[in-house]
Short mmCIF file of C-alpha atoms in Angstrom, two decimals:
data_model
loop_
_atom_site.label_atom_id
_atom_site.label_comp_id
_atom_site.label_asym_id
_atom_site.label_seq_id
_atom_site.Cartn_x
_atom_site.Cartn_y
_atom_site.Cartn_z
CA ASP A 1 25.36 -18.30 -5.95
CA GLY A 2 26.62 -16.90 -2.71
CA GLY A 3 25.06 -14.21 -0.60
CA ILE A 4 23.40 -16.53 1.89
CA THR A 5 25.05 -19.78 2.92
CA GLN A 6 23.70 -22.67 4.92
CA SER A 7 25.74 -25.48 6.39
CA PRO A 8 25.88 -28.38 6.50
CA LYS A 9 23.94 -29.51 3.42
CA TYR A 10 23.08 -32.84 5.06
CA LEU A 11 22.84 -33.51 8.78
CA PHE A 12 22.05 -36.65 10.70
CA ARG A 13 20.90 -36.54 14.29
CA LYS A 14 20.34 -39.22 16.84
CA GLU A 15 17.14 -39.04 18.83
CA GLY A 16 17.54 -36.94 21.96
CA GLN A 17 20.35 -34.81 20.54
CA ASN A 18 20.35 -31.09 19.87
CA VAL A 19 21.78 -29.95 16.56
CA THR A 20 22.55 -26.47 15.23
CA LEU A 21 22.11 -25.39 11.62
CA SER A 22 24.23 -22.52 10.39
CA CYS A 23 23.06 -19.60 8.26
CA GLU A 24 25.34 -16.75 7.19
CA GLN A 25 24.63 -13.88 4.80
CA ASN A 26 26.86 -11.17 3.35
CA LEU A 27 24.02 -9.18 1.77
CA ASN A 28 23.83 -6.67 4.65
CA HIS A 29 20.19 -7.66 5.14
CA ASP A 30 18.51 -6.77 8.41
CA ALA A 31 15.89 -9.52 8.35
CA MET A 32 16.55 -13.25 8.49
CA TYR A 33 14.16 -16.19 8.56
CA TRP A 34 14.05 -19.93 9.10
CA TYR A 35 11.52 -22.06 7.23
CA ARG A 36 10.80 -25.75 7.38
CA GLN A 37 9.76 -27.68 4.26
CA ASP A 38 8.25 -31.15 4.44
CA PRO A 39 7.83 -33.33 1.33
CA GLY A 40 5.06 -32.08 -0.92
CA GLN A 41 4.28 -29.17 1.36
CA GLY A 42 4.87 -25.47 1.49
CA LEU A 43 7.30 -23.50 3.62
CA ARG A 44 6.36 -22.96 7.23
CA LEU A 45 7.97 -20.20 9.28
CA ILE A 46 9.88 -21.27 12.39
CA TYR A 47 11.54 -18.05 13.61
CA TYR A 48 12.43 -14.69 12.18
CA SER A 49 14.58 -11.75 13.15
CA GLN A 50 14.26 -8.16 12.02
CA ILE A 51 17.30 -6.81 13.83
CA VAL A 52 20.31 -7.96 15.81
CA ASN A 53 19.54 -9.29 19.29
CA ASP A 54 15.84 -9.60 18.54
CA PHE A 55 13.74 -12.40 17.07
CA GLN A 56 10.12 -13.57 17.00
CA LYS A 57 8.42 -16.94 16.88
CA GLY A 58 6.87 -18.03 13.65
CA ASP A 59 4.06 -20.52 13.16
CA ILE A 60 5.93 -23.66 14.29
CA ALA A 61 8.54 -22.50 16.83
CA GLU A 62 8.04 -25.28 19.37
CA GLY A 63 11.18 -27.41 19.74
CA TYR A 64 13.42 -24.84 18.05
CA SER A 65 15.61 -22.00 19.27
CA VAL A 66 17.57 -19.23 17.55
CA SER A 67 19.99 -16.44 18.29
CA ARG A 68 20.93 -13.26 16.42
CA GLU A 69 24.14 -11.97 17.94
CA LYS A 70 25.47 -10.70 14.63
CA LYS A 71 23.72 -9.20 11.63
CA GLU A 72 25.31 -11.79 9.34
CA SER A 73 24.39 -14.89 11.32
CA PHE A 74 21.13 -16.56 12.38
CA PRO A 75 21.76 -20.12 13.63
CA LEU A 76 18.87 -22.48 14.31
CA THR A 77 19.03 -25.13 17.02
CA VAL A 78 16.74 -28.13 16.70
CA THR A 79 16.25 -29.40 20.23
CA SER A 80 15.27 -32.82 21.50
CA ALA A 81 11.84 -31.35 22.22
CA GLN A 82 11.09 -31.23 18.48
CA LYS A 83 9.24 -34.51 18.00
CA ASN A 84 9.46 -34.76 14.23
CA PRO A 85 12.59 -32.91 13.14
CA THR A 86 13.29 -34.74 9.88
CA ALA A 87 12.76 -32.09 7.18
CA PHE A 88 14.41 -29.68 4.77
CA TYR A 89 15.34 -26.41 6.49
CA LEU A 90 15.66 -23.17 4.55
CA CYS A 91 17.17 -19.93 5.77
CA ALA A 92 16.33 -16.64 4.06
CA SER A 93 17.14 -12.98 4.36
CA SER A 94 15.58 -9.78 3.11
CA THR A 95 15.77 -6.04 3.41
CA LYS A 96 13.49 -3.10 2.88
CA SER A 97 13.44 -0.31 0.36
CA GLY A 98 11.92 2.50 2.35
CA THR A 99 8.78 0.95 3.78
CA GLU A 100 8.46 -1.69 1.07
CA ASN A 101 9.30 -5.36 1.43
CA THR A 102 11.82 -6.66 -1.04
CA GLU A 103 12.79 -10.07 -2.33
CA ALA A 104 13.70 -12.78 0.17
CA PHE A 105 16.88 -14.64 -0.78
CA PHE A 106 17.15 -18.27 0.25
CA GLY A 107 20.08 -20.43 1.20
CA GLN A 108 20.58 -23.85 -0.38
CA GLY A 109 18.98 -25.60 2.56
CA THR A 110 19.95 -28.22 5.11
CA ARG A 111 18.37 -31.65 5.00
CA LEU A 112 18.09 -32.97 8.55
CA THR A 113 17.44 -36.65 9.18
CA VAL A 114 16.89 -38.27 12.55
CA VAL A 115 18.47 -41.72 12.73
CA GLY B 1 -2.37 -14.52 11.21
CA GLU B 2 -2.18 -14.64 7.45
CA ASN B 3 -3.30 -17.81 5.66
CA VAL B 4 -2.47 -18.48 2.01
CA GLU B 5 -4.20 -21.19 0.01
CA GLN B 6 -2.78 -22.34 -3.33
CA HIS B 7 -4.40 -24.40 -6.12
CA PRO B 8 -3.92 -26.74 -7.81
CA SER B 9 -1.35 -28.82 -5.95
CA THR B 10 -0.22 -30.45 -9.20
CA LEU B 11 -0.53 -29.27 -12.77
CA SER B 12 0.41 -31.13 -15.92
CA VAL B 13 0.47 -29.23 -19.21
CA GLN B 14 1.60 -29.90 -22.73
CA GLU B 15 4.60 -27.95 -23.93
CA GLY B 16 3.45 -24.70 -25.48
CA ASP B 17 0.22 -24.52 -23.49
CA SER B 18 -0.46 -22.07 -20.68
CA ALA B 19 -0.37 -22.78 -16.95
CA VAL B 20 -2.34 -20.90 -14.30
CA ILE B 21 -1.85 -21.15 -10.55
CA LYS B 22 -4.22 -19.43 -8.14
CA CYS B 23 -3.75 -18.25 -4.56
CA THR B 24 -6.03 -16.68 -2.00
CA TYR B 25 -5.02 -14.84 1.15
CA SER B 26 -6.89 -13.99 4.30
CA ASP B 27 -5.36 -10.77 5.68
CA SER B 28 -6.56 -7.69 3.80
CA ALA B 29 -3.50 -5.81 5.11
CA SER B 30 -1.16 -7.95 2.99
CA ASN B 31 0.35 -5.85 0.24
CA TYR B 32 3.32 -7.75 -1.19
CA PHE B 33 2.86 -10.95 -3.19
CA PRO B 34 5.94 -12.76 -4.54
CA TRP B 35 6.08 -15.99 -6.52
CA TYR B 36 8.96 -18.42 -6.12
CA LYS B 37 10.13 -21.29 -8.30
CA GLN B 38 11.88 -24.25 -6.71
CA GLU B 39 13.59 -26.82 -8.88
CA LEU B 40 14.25 -30.26 -7.45
CA GLY B 41 16.81 -30.13 -4.64
CA LYS B 42 17.42 -26.40 -5.07
CA ARG B 43 16.56 -23.23 -3.23
CA PRO B 44 13.39 -21.25 -4.02
CA GLN B 45 14.08 -18.30 -6.30
CA LEU B 46 11.91 -15.28 -6.96
CA ILE B 47 10.41 -15.21 -10.44
CA ILE B 48 7.99 -12.29 -10.15
CA ASP B 49 6.31 -10.20 -7.48
CA ILE B 50 3.46 -7.72 -7.29
CA ARG B 51 2.46 -5.03 -4.84
CA SER B 52 -1.06 -4.07 -3.90
CA ASN B 53 -1.00 -0.80 -5.81
CA VAL B 54 -0.74 -2.73 -9.09
CA GLY B 55 -3.31 -5.04 -10.67
CA GLU B 56 -1.09 -6.86 -13.14
CA LYS B 57 2.59 -7.32 -13.88
CA LYS B 58 4.32 -9.09 -16.77
CA ASP B 59 7.82 -10.35 -17.37
CA GLN B 60 8.24 -12.11 -20.70
CA ARG B 61 6.23 -15.36 -20.48
CA ILE B 62 5.21 -14.83 -16.86
CA ALA B 63 2.43 -12.62 -15.55
CA VAL B 64 0.79 -12.12 -12.19
CA THR B 65 -2.63 -10.62 -11.52
CA LEU B 66 -3.99 -9.35 -8.21
CA ASN B 67 -7.59 -8.83 -7.14
CA LYS B 68 -7.50 -7.05 -3.79
CA THR B 69 -11.25 -7.06 -3.35
CA ALA B 70 -11.47 -10.82 -3.71
CA LYS B 71 -8.10 -11.33 -2.01
CA HIS B 72 -6.69 -13.56 -4.67
CA PHE B 73 -3.75 -13.47 -7.04
CA SER B 74 -2.67 -15.70 -9.89
CA LEU B 75 0.43 -16.71 -11.81
CA HIS B 76 0.17 -17.18 -15.56
CA ILE B 77 2.88 -18.91 -17.59
CA THR B 78 2.43 -18.81 -21.35
CA GLU B 79 4.13 -20.95 -24.00
CA THR B 80 5.36 -23.39 -21.37
CA GLN B 81 8.68 -25.13 -21.86
CA PRO B 82 10.15 -28.25 -20.20
CA GLU B 83 12.43 -26.05 -18.08
CA ASP B 84 9.31 -24.54 -16.49
CA SER B 85 8.81 -27.87 -14.70
CA ALA B 86 9.26 -27.14 -10.98
CA VAL B 87 7.36 -26.40 -7.80
CA TYR B 88 5.91 -22.91 -7.64
CA PHE B 89 5.03 -21.13 -4.39
CA CYS B 90 2.96 -18.03 -3.86
CA ALA B 91 3.41 -15.93 -0.75
CA ALA B 92 1.98 -12.87 0.96
CA SER B 93 3.32 -10.37 3.44
CA ILE B 94 2.58 -7.01 4.99
CA SER B 95 4.91 -4.10 4.46
CA SER B 96 5.20 -1.82 7.38
CA GLY B 97 6.90 1.49 7.93
CA ILE B 98 7.95 0.23 11.33
CA GLN B 99 11.36 -1.39 10.96
CA ALA B 100 10.80 -3.75 13.84
CA ALA B 101 7.45 -4.98 12.55
CA GLY B 102 7.38 -8.36 10.90
CA ASN B 103 7.48 -8.53 7.14
CA LYS B 104 7.55 -12.30 7.17
CA LEU B 105 6.29 -14.20 4.15
CA THR B 106 3.43 -16.66 4.50
CA PHE B 107 3.62 -19.29 1.77
CA GLY B 108 1.02 -21.31 -0.03
CA GLY B 109 1.35 -25.09 -0.16
CA GLY B 110 3.00 -25.12 -3.58
CA THR B 111 2.08 -26.34 -7.07
CA ARG B 112 4.09 -28.99 -8.81
CA VAL B 113 4.10 -28.14 -12.52
CA LEU B 114 5.06 -30.75 -15.09
CA VAL B 115 5.50 -29.65 -18.70
CA LYS B 116 5.29 -32.62 -21.05
CA PRO B 117 7.30 -32.39 -24.28
#
């Protein structure tokens, strides 16, 4: 293990609060991603970043925000505008070999529960 | 954007039998197709991937086939073992020579595989 680390593993949030999920990687990867996984479903892309100080919305960005101030870090903030935030959140990173995509490495995930 | 459909959603097989999972994708520009295995409570991990310039790839008991014309790809697991029980995800993405272009993965909905001893 190691390479890409998410914290905390479990997070509880009261309704109306913002919370920030941490993702750090020491793989020297340029690209980082945030996915949301709901029970029995696939992974849906929230935000992704190809380079420092730049990021793009994924398929379900509403109610979330990100920053990419450092290559190693890509924190995700779940805002009070996200109406159904309870889910398993996965961070990933990848790089390229020339023009080819390579394997995405995932963190261990953060399970967020709204109480 | 890209849309990936995966079938079946659940698959139960007897130990030693084969398992096949099928995926279709919508964007003909997609050219990288990885498969991930996720055990309960753990992170997804890559088990095999294939690029669009290849029709088939094997790694021991696992193989993946790609039909670009039909826009579908499949995962084949032979001689299944109890430790193959997990959720499997297919994905698709577009490689680009432009560094800033997105190479984000679009995932299928997953297949829960249960191998019965």
